[in-house]
């Protein structure tokens, strides 16, 4: 685990900067990625056969193999991408080629593959059931308490819109920041610097809430306060719901 400046919530609550503007991660804070994975398999099988052929079972089996390979390779290369647009296109076309090869069909041209993947991810975001218990109520409690809420997620904004609508909390957010809105992958302090600048929020007034300690470090290096949500108890809170007790 990387070291970073840990936020003292008691001190912040007594400072002039309080209340802060909150930037929430999605996976690990609002949604459980272990629940989301099976939902992707189910909904890919529901979506793809009507578009490209094959069976639901073939597409679900393909993603079990292809996703980990493609994502594992691209994760290592995240610092090398000049923009999120380039990353997203690389991911979508590589994933689509791998999936089609597994199913045994000809992949669509790259531009069509990018558009189809965006449509698929939006479709899944609107339908997947993977919310962490208590997370939606926690967001609504923060909103009612007067906090200004944003997301700061590696998930694109068009997918986040569906995810938040599915949870019933879309209206609680002033902005849904995926990396597409600032054209920067979620890697390094620059991602957070760009998000804060786009939102018009001074870093010193931002509180980033993330499930990844390295993301918390990057946010801290960008000048923000950061809270690490970790179900294993290594962080500052185990869930957003427990953190809300300190904030409201």
Coordinates of N, CA and C in Angstrom, one line a residue:
X1 N 0.8 -1.2 0.0 CA 0.0 0.0 0.0 C 0.9 1.2 0.0
X2 N 0.6 2.2 -0.9 CA 1.4 3.4 -0.9 C 1.0 4.4 0.2
X3 N 1.9 5.1 0.7 CA 1.6 6.1 1.7 C 1.1 7.4 1.1
X4 N 0.2 8.1 1.8 CA -0.3 9.4 1.3 C -0.9 10.1 2.5
X5 N -1.2 11.4 2.3 CA -1.6 12.2 3.4 C -3.1 11.8 3.7
X6 N -3.3 11.3 5.0 CA -4.6 10.9 5.4 C -5.4 12.0 5.9
X7 N -6.7 12.0 5.6 CA -7.6 13.1 6.0 C -8.1 12.9 7.4
X8 N -7.9 13.9 8.2 CA -8.5 13.9 9.6 C -9.9 14.6 9.5
X9 N -10.9 13.8 9.5 CA -12.3 14.3 9.3 C -12.7 15.2 10.5
X10 N -12.3 15.0 11.7 CA -12.6 15.8 12.8 C -12.0 17.2 12.6
X11 N -10.8 17.3 12.2 CA -10.1 18.6 11.9 C -10.8 19.3 10.8
X12 N -11.1 18.6 9.7 CA -11.8 19.2 8.6 C -13.1 19.8 8.9
X13 N -13.9 19.1 9.7 CA -15.2 19.5 10.1 C -15.2 20.8 10.9
X14 N -14.1 21.0 11.6 CA -13.9 22.3 12.4 C -13.2 23.4 11.6
X15 N -12.8 23.1 10.3 CA -12.1 24.1 9.6 C -13.1 25.0 8.8
X16 N -12.5 26.1 8.2 CA -13.3 27.0 7.4 C -13.7 26.4 6.1
X17 N -13.0 25.3 5.7 CA -13.2 24.7 4.4 C -14.5 23.9 4.4
X18 N -15.0 23.5 5.6 CA -16.1 22.6 5.7 C -17.4 23.3 5.4
X19 N -18.4 22.7 4.7 CA -18.4 21.4 4.1 C -17.7 21.3 2.8
X20 N -17.0 20.2 2.5 CA -16.3 20.0 1.3 C -17.2 19.5 0.2
X21 N -16.7 19.6 -1.0 CA -17.4 19.0 -2.2 C -16.8 17.6 -2.4
X22 N -17.8 16.7 -2.5 CA -17.4 15.2 -2.5 C -17.3 14.7 -3.9
X23 N -16.2 13.9 -4.1 CA -16.0 13.2 -5.4 C -15.9 11.7 -5.1
X24 N -17.0 10.9 -5.5 CA -17.1 9.5 -5.2 C -16.7 8.6 -6.3
X25 N -15.9 7.6 -6.0 CA -15.7 6.5 -6.9 C -17.0 5.7 -7.0
X26 N -17.1 4.9 -8.1 CA -18.2 4.0 -8.2 C -17.9 2.6 -7.7
X27 N -17.1 1.8 -8.5 CA -16.8 0.5 -8.1 C -16.1 0.4 -6.7
X28 N -16.6 -0.3 -5.8 CA -16.0 -0.4 -4.4 C -16.6 0.6 -3.4
X29 N -17.2 1.7 -3.9 CA -17.8 2.7 -3.0 C -19.3 2.6 -3.2
X30 N -19.8 2.7 -4.4 CA -21.3 2.6 -4.7 C -21.7 1.3 -5.1
X31 N -20.9 0.6 -5.9 CA -21.3 -0.7 -6.5 C -20.2 -1.8 -6.2
X32 N -20.7 -3.0 -6.0 CA -19.8 -4.1 -5.7 C -19.4 -4.8 -7.0
X33 N -18.1 -4.7 -7.3 CA -17.6 -5.3 -8.6 C -17.7 -6.8 -8.7
X34 N -17.8 -7.4 -7.5 CA -18.0 -8.9 -7.5 C -19.4 -9.3 -7.9
X35 N -20.3 -8.4 -7.7 CA -21.7 -8.6 -8.2 C -21.9 -8.1 -9.6
X36 N -21.1 -7.0 -10.0 CA -21.2 -6.5 -11.3 C -20.7 -7.4 -12.4
X37 N -19.7 -8.2 -12.1 CA -19.1 -9.1 -13.1 C -20.2 -10.1 -13.6
X38 N -20.9 -10.8 -12.8 CA -21.9 -11.7 -13.3 C -23.0 -11.0 -14.0
X39 N -23.3 -9.8 -13.6 CA -24.4 -9.0 -14.3 C -23.9 -8.7 -15.8
X40 N -22.6 -8.4 -15.9 CA -22.1 -8.1 -17.3 C -22.2 -9.4 -18.1
X41 N -21.9 -10.6 -17.6 CA -22.0 -11.8 -18.3 C -23.5 -12.0 -18.8
X42 N -24.4 -11.8 -17.9 CA -25.8 -12.0 -18.2 C -26.3 -11.0 -19.2
X43 N -25.9 -9.8 -19.1 CA -26.5 -8.7 -20.0 C -25.8 -8.7 -21.3
X44 N -24.5 -9.1 -21.4 CA -23.8 -9.2 -22.7 C -24.6 -10.3 -23.5
X45 N -24.9 -11.4 -22.8 CA -25.6 -12.4 -23.5 C -27.0 -12.0 -24.0
X46 N -27.6 -11.1 -23.3 CA -28.9 -10.5 -23.6 C -28.8 -9.5 -24.8
X47 N -27.7 -8.8 -24.9 CA -27.6 -7.7 -25.8 C -27.0 -8.1 -27.2
X48 N -25.9 -8.9 -27.1 CA -25.1 -9.1 -28.3 C -25.6 -10.0 -29.4
X49 N -26.3 -11.1 -29.1 CA -26.8 -12.0 -30.2 C -27.7 -11.2 -31.2
X50 N -28.5 -10.3 -30.8 CA -29.4 -9.6 -31.7 C -28.6 -8.7 -32.6
X51 N -27.4 -8.3 -32.1 CA -26.6 -7.3 -32.9 C -25.6 -8.1 -33.9
X52 N -25.0 -9.1 -33.4 CA -23.9 -9.8 -34.2 C -24.1 -11.3 -34.4
X53 N -25.2 -11.8 -33.8 CA -25.3 -13.3 -33.9 C -24.7 -14.0 -32.7
X54 N -24.6 -15.3 -32.8 CA -24.2 -16.1 -31.7 C -25.2 -16.3 -30.7
X55 N -24.9 -17.0 -29.6 CA -25.8 -17.3 -28.5 C -25.4 -16.5 -27.3
X56 N -26.4 -16.4 -26.4 CA -26.1 -15.8 -25.1 C -25.0 -16.5 -24.3
X57 N -25.0 -17.8 -24.4 CA -24.0 -18.6 -23.7 C -22.6 -18.3 -24.3
X58 N -22.5 -18.2 -25.6 CA -21.2 -18.0 -26.3 C -20.6 -16.6 -25.9
X59 N -21.5 -15.6 -25.9 CA -21.0 -14.3 -25.5 C -20.6 -14.2 -24.1
X60 N -21.3 -14.8 -23.2 CA -21.0 -14.8 -21.8 C -19.6 -15.6 -21.6
X61 N -19.5 -16.7 -22.2 CA -18.3 -17.5 -22.1 C -17.1 -16.7 -22.6
X62 N -17.3 -16.0 -23.8 CA -16.2 -15.2 -24.4 C -15.7 -14.2 -23.4
X63 N -16.6 -13.5 -22.7 CA -16.2 -12.4 -21.9 C -15.4 -12.9 -20.7
X64 N -15.8 -14.1 -20.2 CA -15.0 -14.7 -19.1 C -13.6 -14.8 -19.4
X65 N -13.3 -15.1 -20.7 CA -11.9 -15.3 -21.1 C -11.3 -14.0 -21.6
X66 N -12.0 -13.2 -22.4 CA -11.4 -12.1 -23.1 C -11.2 -10.9 -22.2
X67 N -12.2 -10.6 -21.3 CA -12.1 -9.4 -20.5 C -10.8 -9.4 -19.7
X68 N -10.5 -10.4 -19.0 CA -9.3 -10.4 -18.1 C -8.0 -10.2 -18.9
X69 N -8.0 -10.8 -20.1 CA -6.8 -10.7 -21.0 C -6.6 -9.3 -21.4
X70 N -7.7 -8.7 -22.0 CA -7.6 -7.4 -22.5 C -7.4 -6.3 -21.4
X71 N -8.1 -6.4 -20.4 CA -8.0 -5.4 -19.3 C -6.6 -5.5 -18.6
X72 N -6.1 -6.8 -18.4 CA -4.8 -6.9 -17.8 C -3.7 -6.3 -18.6
X73 N -3.8 -6.5 -19.9 CA -2.8 -5.9 -20.8 C -2.9 -4.3 -20.8
X74 N -4.1 -3.8 -20.9 CA -4.2 -2.3 -20.9 C -3.9 -1.7 -19.6
X75 N -4.2 -2.3 -18.5 CA -3.9 -1.7 -17.2 C -2.4 -1.4 -17.1
X76 N -1.6 -2.3 -17.6 CA -0.1 -2.1 -17.6 C 0.3 -0.9 -18.4
X77 N -0.6 -0.5 -19.4 CA -0.2 0.5 -20.3 C -0.9 1.9 -20.0
X78 N -1.7 1.9 -19.0 CA -2.5 3.1 -18.7 C -1.6 4.4 -18.7
X79 N -0.4 4.4 -18.1 CA 0.4 5.7 -18.1 C 0.8 6.1 -19.5
X80 N 0.7 5.2 -20.5 CA 1.2 5.5 -21.8 C 0.1 6.2 -22.7
X81 N -1.1 6.2 -22.3 CA -2.2 6.7 -23.2 C -2.2 8.2 -23.1
X82 N -2.2 8.9 -24.2 CA -2.2 10.3 -24.2 C -3.6 10.9 -23.9
X83 N -4.6 10.1 -24.1 CA -6.0 10.6 -23.8 C -6.9 9.4 -23.5
X84 N -8.0 9.7 -22.9 CA -9.0 8.6 -22.6 C -9.6 8.2 -23.9
X85 N -9.8 9.1 -24.8 CA -10.4 8.7 -26.1 C -9.6 7.6 -26.8
X86 N -8.3 7.8 -26.8 CA -7.4 6.8 -27.4 C -7.5 5.5 -26.6
X87 N -7.5 5.6 -25.3 CA -7.7 4.4 -24.5 C -9.0 3.6 -24.8
X88 N -10.1 4.4 -24.8 CA -11.4 3.8 -25.0 C -11.5 3.1 -26.3
X89 N -11.0 3.8 -27.4 CA -11.0 3.2 -28.7 C -10.2 1.9 -28.7
X90 N -9.0 1.9 -28.1 CA -8.1 0.7 -28.0 C -8.8 -0.4 -27.3
X91 N -9.4 -0.1 -26.2 CA -10.1 -1.1 -25.4 C -11.3 -1.7 -26.1
X92 N -12.1 -0.8 -26.7 CA -13.4 -1.3 -27.4 C -13.0 -2.2 -28.6
X93 N -12.1 -1.8 -29.4 CA -11.8 -2.5 -30.6 C -11.1 -3.8 -30.2
X94 N -10.2 -3.8 -29.3 CA -9.5 -5.0 -28.9 C -10.4 -6.0 -28.3
X95 N -11.3 -5.5 -27.4 CA -12.3 -6.4 -26.7 C -13.2 -7.0 -27.8
X96 N -13.7 -6.2 -28.7 CA -14.6 -6.7 -29.7 C -14.0 -7.7 -30.6
X97 N -12.8 -7.5 -31.0 CA -12.1 -8.5 -31.9 C -11.9 -9.8 -31.1
X98 N -11.5 -9.7 -29.9 CA -11.3 -10.9 -29.1 C -12.6 -11.7 -28.9
X99 N -13.7 -11.0 -28.6 CA -15.0 -11.6 -28.3 C -15.5 -12.2 -29.6
X100 N -15.4 -11.5 -30.7 CA -15.9 -12.1 -32.0 C -15.1 -13.3 -32.4
X101 N -13.8 -13.3 -32.2 CA -12.9 -14.5 -32.5 C -13.4 -15.7 -31.7
X102 N -13.7 -15.4 -30.4 CA -14.1 -16.5 -29.5 C -15.4 -17.1 -30.0
X103 N -16.4 -16.2 -30.4 CA -17.7 -16.7 -30.8 C -17.7 -17.3 -32.2
X104 N -16.7 -16.8 -33.0 CA -16.5 -17.4 -34.4 C -17.2 -16.6 -35.4
X105 N -17.3 -15.2 -35.2 CA -17.9 -14.4 -36.2 C -16.9 -13.2 -36.6
X106 N -17.2 -12.6 -37.7 CA -16.4 -11.5 -38.2 C -16.6 -10.2 -37.4
X107 N -15.6 -9.6 -36.8 CA -15.8 -8.4 -36.0 C -16.3 -7.2 -36.9
X108 N -17.0 -6.3 -36.4 CA -17.4 -5.1 -37.2 C -16.2 -4.2 -37.4
X109 N -16.2 -3.3 -38.3 CA -15.2 -2.3 -38.5 C -15.0 -1.5 -37.2
X110 N -13.8 -1.0 -37.0 CA -13.4 -0.4 -35.7 C -14.4 0.7 -35.3
X111 N -14.8 1.6 -36.2 CA -15.7 2.7 -35.8 C -17.0 2.1 -35.3
X112 N -17.5 1.0 -35.9 CA -18.7 0.4 -35.5 C -18.5 -0.3 -34.2
X113 N -17.3 -0.9 -34.0 CA -17.1 -1.6 -32.7 C -17.1 -0.6 -31.6
X114 N -16.5 0.5 -31.8 CA -16.5 1.5 -30.7 C -17.9 2.0 -30.3
X115 N -18.7 2.2 -31.4 CA -20.1 2.7 -31.1 C -20.9 1.6 -30.5
X116 N -20.7 0.3 -30.9 CA -21.4 -0.8 -30.3 C -21.0 -1.0 -28.9
X117 N -19.8 -0.9 -28.6 CA -19.4 -1.1 -27.2 C -20.0 0.0 -26.3
X118 N -20.0 1.2 -26.8 CA -20.6 2.3 -26.0 C -22.1 2.0 -25.7
X119 N -22.8 1.5 -26.8 CA -24.2 1.2 -26.6 C -24.3 0.0 -25.6
X120 N -23.5 -1.0 -25.7 CA -23.5 -2.1 -24.8 C -23.3 -1.7 -23.3
X121 N -22.3 -0.8 -23.1 CA -21.9 -0.5 -21.7 C -23.1 0.4 -21.1
X122 N -23.7 1.3 -22.0 CA -24.8 2.0 -21.5 C -26.0 1.1 -21.1
X123 N -26.2 0.1 -22.0 CA -27.3 -0.8 -21.8 C -27.1 -1.6 -20.4
X124 N -25.9 -2.0 -20.2 CA -25.6 -2.7 -19.0 C -25.7 -1.8 -17.7
X125 N -25.2 -0.6 -17.9 CA -25.2 0.3 -16.8 C -26.7 0.6 -16.3
X126 N -27.6 0.7 -17.2 CA -29.0 1.0 -16.9 C -29.7 -0.2 -16.2
X127 N -29.1 -1.5 -16.4 CA -29.8 -2.7 -16.0 C -29.1 -3.5 -14.9
X128 N -27.8 -3.4 -14.8 CA -27.1 -4.2 -13.8 C -27.5 -3.9 -12.4
X129 N -27.7 -4.9 -11.6 CA -28.0 -4.8 -10.2 C -26.8 -5.2 -9.4
X130 N -26.0 -4.2 -8.8 CA -24.8 -4.5 -8.1 C -24.5 -3.5 -7.0
X131 N -25.5 -2.7 -6.6 CA -25.3 -1.7 -5.6 C -24.9 -2.3 -4.3
X132 N -23.9 -1.6 -3.6 CA -23.6 -2.0 -2.3 C -24.7 -1.6 -1.3
X133 N -25.0 -2.5 -0.4 CA -26.1 -2.3 0.5 C -25.9 -1.0 1.3
X134 N -26.9 -0.1 1.3 CA -26.8 1.1 2.1 C -26.1 2.3 1.3
X135 N -25.5 2.0 0.1 CA -24.8 3.1 -0.6 C -25.7 4.1 -1.1
X136 N -26.9 3.7 -1.7 CA -27.8 4.7 -2.2 C -28.4 5.6 -1.1
X137 N -28.7 5.0 0.0 CA -29.2 5.8 1.1 C -28.2 6.8 1.6
X138 N -26.9 6.3 1.6 CA -25.8 7.2 2.1 C -25.7 8.4 1.2
X139 N -25.7 8.2 -0.1 CA -25.6 9.3 -1.1 C -26.8 10.3 -0.9
X140 N -28.0 9.8 -0.7 CA -29.1 10.6 -0.5 C -29.0 11.4 0.8
X141 N -28.4 10.8 1.8 CA -28.2 11.5 3.1 C -27.2 12.6 2.9
X142 N -26.2 12.4 2.2 CA -25.2 13.4 1.9 C -25.8 14.6 1.2
X143 N -26.6 14.2 0.2 CA -27.3 15.3 -0.6 C -28.2 16.1 0.2
X144 N -29.0 15.4 1.0 CA -30.0 16.2 1.9 C -29.2 17.0 2.9
X145 N -28.0 16.6 3.3 CA -27.2 17.4 4.3 C -26.6 18.6 3.6
X146 N -26.7 18.8 2.3 CA -26.2 19.9 1.6 C -24.9 19.8 0.9
X147 N -24.3 18.6 0.9 CA -23.1 18.4 0.2 C -23.3 18.4 -1.3
X148 N -22.3 19.0 -2.0 CA -22.3 18.9 -3.5 C -21.5 17.7 -3.9
X149 N -22.2 16.8 -4.7 CA -21.7 15.5 -5.0 C -21.3 15.4 -6.5
X150 N -20.2 14.7 -6.7 CA -19.7 14.4 -8.0 C -19.2 12.9 -8.0
X151 N -19.1 12.3 -9.1 CA -18.4 11.0 -9.2 C -17.0 11.4 -9.7
X152 N -16.0 10.5 -9.4 CA -14.7 10.6 -10.0 C -14.2 9.2 -10.2
X153 N -14.7 8.6 -11.4 CA -14.6 7.2 -11.6 C -13.9 6.9 -12.9
X154 N -13.3 5.7 -13.0 CA -12.8 5.2 -14.3 C -13.8 4.8 -15.3
X155 N -15.1 4.8 -14.9 CA -16.2 4.4 -15.8 C -16.6 5.6 -16.6
X156 N -16.8 5.5 -17.9 CA -17.3 6.7 -18.7 C -18.6 7.2 -18.2
X157 N -18.8 8.5 -18.5 CA -20.0 9.2 -18.0 C -21.3 8.6 -18.5
X158 N -21.3 8.2 -19.8 CA -22.5 7.6 -20.3 C -22.9 6.4 -19.6
X159 N -22.0 5.6 -19.1 CA -22.3 4.4 -18.3 C -22.7 4.8 -16.9
X160 N -22.0 5.8 -16.4 CA -22.4 6.3 -15.0 C -23.8 6.8 -14.9
X161 N -24.3 7.4 -16.0 CA -25.6 8.0 -16.0 C -26.6 6.8 -15.7
X162 N -26.4 5.7 -16.4 CA -27.3 4.6 -16.3 C -27.2 3.9 -14.9
X163 N -26.0 3.8 -14.4 CA -25.7 3.2 -13.1 C -26.4 4.0 -12.0
X164 N -26.2 5.3 -12.0 CA -26.8 6.2 -11.0 C -28.4 6.2 -11.1
X165 N -28.9 6.2 -12.3 CA -30.3 6.1 -12.5 C -30.9 4.8 -11.9
X166 N -30.2 3.7 -12.2 CA -30.6 2.4 -11.7 C -30.6 2.4 -10.2
X167 N -29.7 3.1 -9.5 CA -29.6 3.2 -8.1 C -30.6 4.2 -7.5
X168 N -31.2 5.0 -8.4 CA -32.2 6.0 -7.9 C -31.5 7.2 -7.3
X169 N -30.3 7.5 -7.7 CA -29.5 8.6 -7.0 C -29.0 9.6 -8.1
X170 N -29.3 9.5 -9.3 CA -28.8 10.4 -10.4 C -28.9 11.9 -10.0
X171 N -30.1 12.2 -9.5 CA -30.4 13.6 -9.3 C -29.6 14.2 -8.1
X172 N -28.9 13.3 -7.3 CA -28.2 13.8 -6.2 C -26.8 14.4 -6.6
X173 N -26.4 14.1 -7.8 CA -25.0 14.5 -8.3 C -25.1 15.7 -9.2
X174 N -24.1 16.6 -8.9 CA -24.0 17.8 -9.8 C -23.2 17.5 -11.0
X175 N -22.4 16.4 -11.0 CA -21.6 16.0 -12.2 C -21.2 14.6 -12.1
X176 N -21.2 13.9 -13.2 CA -20.8 12.5 -13.2 C -19.5 12.4 -14.0
X177 N -18.4 12.5 -13.3 CA -17.1 12.5 -13.9 C -16.6 11.0 -14.1
X178 N -16.7 10.6 -15.4 CA -15.8 9.6 -15.9 C -14.7 10.2 -16.6
X179 N -13.7 9.4 -17.1 CA -12.5 10.0 -17.7 C -12.8 10.6 -19.1
X180 N -13.9 10.3 -19.7 CA -14.2 10.9 -21.0 C -14.5 12.4 -20.9
X181 N -15.0 12.9 -19.8 CA -15.3 14.3 -19.7 C -14.1 15.2 -19.6
X182 N -13.0 14.6 -19.2 CA -11.7 15.4 -19.1 C -10.7 14.8 -20.0
X183 N -11.0 13.8 -20.8 CA -10.1 13.1 -21.7 C -8.8 12.7 -21.1
X184 N -8.9 12.1 -19.9 CA -7.7 11.6 -19.3 C -8.0 10.4 -18.5
X185 N -7.2 9.3 -18.7 CA -7.5 8.1 -18.0 C -7.4 8.3 -16.5
X186 N -8.1 7.4 -15.8 CA -8.0 7.6 -14.3 C -6.7 7.0 -13.8
X187 N -5.6 7.8 -14.0 CA -4.3 7.4 -13.6 C -3.5 8.6 -13.3
X188 N -2.9 8.7 -12.1 CA -2.1 9.8 -11.7 C -2.8 11.0 -11.2
X189 N -2.1 11.9 -10.6 CA -2.7 13.2 -10.0 C -3.4 14.0 -11.1
X190 N -2.9 13.9 -12.4 CA -3.5 14.8 -13.4 C -5.0 14.5 -13.7
X191 N -5.4 13.2 -13.5 CA -6.8 12.9 -13.6 C -7.6 13.8 -12.7
X192 N -7.2 13.8 -11.4 CA -8.0 14.6 -10.4 C -7.9 16.1 -10.7
X193 N -6.7 16.6 -11.0 CA -6.5 18.0 -11.3 C -7.5 18.4 -12.4
X194 N -7.6 17.6 -13.5 CA -8.5 17.9 -14.6 C -9.9 17.9 -14.2
X195 N -10.3 16.9 -13.3 CA -11.7 16.8 -12.8 C -12.0 18.0 -12.0
X196 N -11.2 18.4 -11.1 CA -11.4 19.6 -10.2 C -11.6 20.8 -11.1
X197 N -10.7 21.0 -12.0 CA -10.7 22.2 -12.9 C -12.0 22.2 -13.7
X198 N -12.4 21.1 -14.2 CA -13.7 21.1 -15.0 C -14.9 21.4 -14.2
X199 N -14.8 20.9 -12.9 CA -16.0 21.1 -12.0 C -15.9 22.5 -11.4
X200 N -14.8 23.2 -11.5 CA -14.7 24.5 -10.9 C -14.5 24.5 -9.4
X201 N -13.9 23.4 -8.9 CA -13.7 23.2 -7.5 C -12.2 23.3 -7.1
X202 N -11.9 24.2 -6.2 CA -10.5 24.2 -5.7 C -10.1 22.9 -5.0
X203 N -9.0 22.4 -5.4 CA -8.6 21.1 -4.8 C -8.7 21.0 -3.3
X204 N -8.4 22.1 -2.6 CA -8.4 22.1 -1.1 C -9.8 22.0 -0.6
X205 N -10.8 22.2 -1.4 CA -12.2 22.0 -1.0 C -12.8 20.7 -1.5
X206 N -12.0 19.8 -2.1 CA -12.5 18.6 -2.6 C -12.1 17.4 -1.6
X207 N -13.1 16.5 -1.4 CA -12.9 15.3 -0.7 C -13.1 14.1 -1.6
X208 N -12.1 13.4 -1.9 CA -12.2 12.2 -2.8 C -12.4 11.0 -2.0
X209 N -13.4 10.2 -2.3 CA -13.8 9.0 -1.6 C -13.6 7.8 -2.6
X210 N -12.6 7.0 -2.3 CA -12.3 6.0 -3.3 C -12.0 4.6 -2.6
X211 N -12.1 3.5 -3.4 CA -11.9 2.2 -2.8 C -10.4 1.8 -3.1
X212 N -9.6 2.6 -3.8 CA -8.3 2.2 -4.1 C -7.3 3.2 -3.4
X213 N -6.4 2.7 -2.6 CA -5.5 3.6 -1.9 C -4.6 4.4 -2.8
X214 N -4.3 3.8 -3.9 CA -3.4 4.5 -4.9 C -4.1 5.7 -5.5
X215 N -5.4 5.6 -5.7 CA -6.2 6.7 -6.2 C -6.3 7.8 -5.1
X216 N -6.4 7.4 -3.9 CA -6.4 8.3 -2.8 C -5.1 9.1 -2.7
X217 N -4.0 8.4 -3.0 CA -2.7 9.0 -3.0 C -2.6 10.1 -4.1
X218 N -3.1 9.7 -5.3 CA -3.1 10.6 -6.5 C -3.9 11.9 -6.1
X219 N -5.1 11.6 -5.5 CA -6.0 12.8 -5.2 C -5.3 13.7 -4.2
X220 N -4.6 13.1 -3.2 CA -3.9 13.9 -2.2 C -2.8 14.7 -2.9
X221 N -2.1 14.1 -3.8 CA -1.0 14.8 -4.5 C -1.5 15.9 -5.4
X222 N -2.8 15.8 -5.8 CA -3.5 16.8 -6.6 C -4.0 18.0 -5.7
X223 N -3.8 17.8 -4.4 CA -4.2 18.9 -3.5 C -5.5 18.7 -2.7
X224 N -6.1 17.5 -3.0 CA -7.4 17.3 -2.3 C -7.2 16.5 -1.0
X225 N -8.3 16.4 -0.3 CA -8.5 15.5 0.8 C -8.9 14.2 0.3
X226 N -8.6 13.1 0.9 CA -9.0 11.8 0.4 C -9.3 10.8 1.5
X227 N -10.4 10.0 1.3 CA -10.8 9.0 2.2 C -10.8 7.6 1.5
X228 N -10.2 6.6 2.1 CA -10.1 5.3 1.5 C -11.2 4.4 2.1
X229 N -12.1 4.0 1.3 CA -13.1 3.0 1.7 C -12.6 1.6 1.4
X230 N -12.5 0.8 2.5 CA -11.9 -0.5 2.3 C -12.7 -1.5 3.2
X231 N -13.4 -2.4 2.6 CA -14.2 -3.4 3.3 C -13.4 -4.2 4.3
X232 N -12.1 -4.4 4.0 CA -11.2 -5.2 4.8 C -10.7 -4.5 6.1
X233 N -11.1 -3.2 6.2 CA -10.8 -2.5 7.4 C -9.4 -1.9 7.4
X234 N -8.7 -1.8 6.3 CA -7.4 -1.2 6.3 C -7.4 0.3 6.0
X235 N -8.6 0.8 5.6 CA -8.7 2.2 5.3 C -9.3 3.1 6.3
X236 N -10.0 4.1 5.9 CA -10.6 5.1 6.8 C -12.0 4.7 7.2
X237 N -12.7 3.9 6.3 CA -14.0 3.5 6.6 C -14.2 2.2 5.8
X238 N -15.2 1.4 6.3 CA -15.4 0.1 5.6 C -16.4 0.2 4.4
X239 N -17.3 1.2 4.6 CA -18.4 1.4 3.6 C -18.7 2.9 3.5
X240 N -19.3 3.4 2.5 CA -19.7 4.8 2.4 C -20.8 5.0 3.5
X241 N -21.6 4.1 3.8 CA -22.6 4.2 4.9 C -21.9 4.5 6.2
X242 N -20.8 3.8 6.5 CA -20.1 4.1 7.8 C -19.5 5.5 7.8
X243 N -19.0 5.9 6.6 CA -18.4 7.2 6.5 C -19.4 8.3 6.7
X244 N -20.6 8.1 6.3 CA -21.6 9.2 6.4 C -21.9 9.6 7.8
X245 N -21.7 8.7 8.7 CA -21.9 9.0 10.2 C -20.9 10.1 10.6
X246 N -19.7 10.1 10.0 CA -18.8 11.2 10.3 C -19.0 12.5 9.6
X247 N -19.8 12.4 8.5 CA -19.9 13.6 7.7 C -21.3 14.3 7.9
X248 N -22.3 13.6 8.4 CA -23.6 14.2 8.5 C -24.0 14.4 10.0

